Amino acid sequence: MSSQRNQPPAGEEKPDQPRRYGLFGVSAGGGMSEDQRKSMARWATAFVVVMAAAFLILVVAGAGTSDGLTVTFDSQGGSEAVSQSVQYGDTAEEPENVVRVGYTLTGWSLTPDGAELWDFSSDIVEENITLYAVWEAQ
């Protein structure tokens, strides 16, 4: 009986139905044509793919940064300096009270030889790094 609900009785013409406007155009019967259905399916598929890619980019970009990056300090013979967890793009804090008998700490460097001094007030952390103590004999 439900299949006969939308069909006119035998011998009668189907009454005119109002035009229905949808996202993909006008359909006299209120439904979508096969081309409209295919177009909608392509748009829906493209939308899902783009959204999945955007989500993946956000997940990958956030990997490793939610817990922070690690700044490790090698005191090169001095007292221990505790590693720090720093968010991407932030500055690290200079360790305090790092001492070495007979030496004065003059700074921290990206290289063990002290060639690339680190400026704690302006240098930003963009990856896991090790900073090496630079000592001057007294």
Coordinates of C-alpha atoms in Angstrom, one line a residue:
M1 CA 0.0 0.0 0.0
S2 CA 2.8 2.4 0.7
S3 CA 4.2 2.0 -2.8
Q4 CA 0.9 3.1 -4.2
R5 CA 0.7 6.3 -2.1
N6 CA 2.8 8.4 -4.5
Q7 CA 1.3 7.0 -7.6
P8 CA -2.0 8.2 -9.1
P9 CA -4.7 5.6 -9.6
A10 CA -4.6 3.8 -12.9
G11 CA -5.9 5.9 -15.8
E12 CA -5.4 9.2 -14.0
E13 CA -2.7 11.7 -14.8
K14 CA -0.1 12.6 -12.2
P15 CA -1.0 16.1 -10.8
D16 CA 1.5 18.9 -11.3
Q17 CA 3.9 19.1 -8.4
P18 CA 5.5 22.4 -7.3
R19 CA 9.1 23.0 -8.2
R20 CA 11.6 22.3 -5.5
Y21 CA 14.8 24.2 -5.2
G22 CA 17.8 22.5 -3.9
L23 CA 21.5 22.9 -3.6
F24 CA 22.1 21.5 -7.0
G25 CA 19.3 23.1 -9.0
V26 CA 15.6 22.8 -9.7
S27 CA 13.8 19.5 -10.0
A28 CA 10.2 19.4 -11.1
G29 CA 9.6 16.2 -9.2
G30 CA 11.3 17.3 -6.1
G31 CA 14.1 14.7 -6.5
M32 CA 17.6 15.0 -7.9
S33 CA 18.6 13.9 -11.3
E34 CA 21.3 11.3 -11.7
D35 CA 23.8 14.0 -12.7
Q36 CA 22.9 16.0 -9.6
R37 CA 23.3 13.0 -7.4
K38 CA 26.7 12.2 -8.9
S39 CA 27.8 15.9 -8.5
M40 CA 26.6 15.9 -4.9
A41 CA 28.5 12.7 -4.2
R42 CA 31.7 14.1 -5.8
W43 CA 31.4 17.3 -3.7
A44 CA 30.8 15.3 -0.5
T45 CA 33.7 13.0 -1.2
A46 CA 36.0 16.0 -1.9
F47 CA 34.8 17.7 1.3
V48 CA 35.5 14.6 3.4
V49 CA 39.0 14.2 1.8
V50 CA 39.8 17.9 2.5
M51 CA 38.6 17.7 6.1
A52 CA 40.6 14.5 6.7
A53 CA 43.7 16.1 5.3
A54 CA 43.3 19.2 7.4
F55 CA 42.8 17.0 10.5
L56 CA 45.9 15.0 9.7
I57 CA 47.9 18.2 9.2
L58 CA 46.8 19.5 12.6
V59 CA 47.6 16.2 14.3
V60 CA 51.0 15.9 12.7
A61 CA 51.8 19.6 13.3
G62 CA 50.9 19.1 17.0
A63 CA 52.9 15.9 17.4
G64 CA 55.7 16.5 19.8
T65 CA 54.6 20.0 20.7
S66 CA 51.9 19.3 23.2
D67 CA 54.4 18.0 25.7
G68 CA 57.0 20.5 24.5
L69 CA 60.4 20.3 23.1
T70 CA 63.4 19.4 25.2
V71 CA 66.3 21.7 25.9
T72 CA 69.2 19.7 27.4
F73 CA 72.1 21.3 29.1
D74 CA 75.6 19.8 28.9
S75 CA 77.6 21.6 31.6
Q76 CA 80.9 20.3 30.2
G77 CA 82.5 19.4 33.6
G78 CA 80.3 21.8 35.7
S79 CA 77.5 21.0 38.1
E80 CA 74.3 19.5 36.6
A81 CA 71.7 21.6 34.9
V82 CA 68.2 20.2 34.6
S83 CA 66.7 19.8 31.1
Q84 CA 63.6 21.9 30.3
S85 CA 60.4 21.3 28.4
V86 CA 59.7 24.3 26.2
Q87 CA 56.8 24.9 23.8
Y88 CA 57.7 25.4 20.1
G89 CA 58.5 29.1 19.5
D90 CA 59.1 29.9 23.2
T91 CA 62.4 30.9 24.8
A92 CA 64.3 28.6 27.3
E93 CA 65.3 29.8 30.7
E94 CA 69.0 30.0 31.6
P95 CA 69.9 27.5 34.3
E96 CA 71.0 29.0 37.6
N97 CA 73.8 28.0 39.9
V98 CA 75.8 26.0 37.4
V99 CA 79.4 26.0 38.7
R100 CA 82.8 24.6 37.9
V101 CA 85.7 24.9 40.2
G102 CA 88.3 27.3 38.8
Y103 CA 86.1 28.5 36.0
T104 CA 83.5 31.2 35.3
L105 CA 80.4 30.4 33.2
T106 CA 80.3 32.9 30.3
G107 CA 77.3 31.5 28.5
W108 CA 75.7 28.6 26.7
S109 CA 76.3 27.5 23.1
L110 CA 74.7 25.3 20.5
T111 CA 78.2 23.8 19.8
P112 CA 80.6 22.3 22.3
D113 CA 83.3 24.7 21.2
G114 CA 81.2 27.8 22.2
A115 CA 81.1 29.1 18.6
E116 CA 77.3 29.7 18.5
L117 CA 76.3 31.4 21.7
W118 CA 72.6 31.1 22.8
D119 CA 70.7 34.3 23.8
F120 CA 68.1 33.2 26.3
S121 CA 66.2 36.5 25.9
S122 CA 65.6 36.2 22.2
D123 CA 66.6 32.8 20.8
I124 CA 63.5 30.6 20.3
V125 CA 63.3 26.9 20.5
E126 CA 62.1 25.2 17.3
E127 CA 63.4 21.7 17.9
N128 CA 65.0 19.6 20.6
I129 CA 68.4 21.1 21.3
T130 CA 71.4 20.6 23.5
L131 CA 73.2 23.7 24.9
Y132 CA 76.8 23.5 26.0
A133 CA 78.3 25.5 28.9
V134 CA 81.0 27.9 27.9
W135 CA 83.7 28.3 30.6
E136 CA 86.5 30.7 31.1
A137 CA 89.4 29.8 33.4
Q138 CA 89.8 32.1 36.4

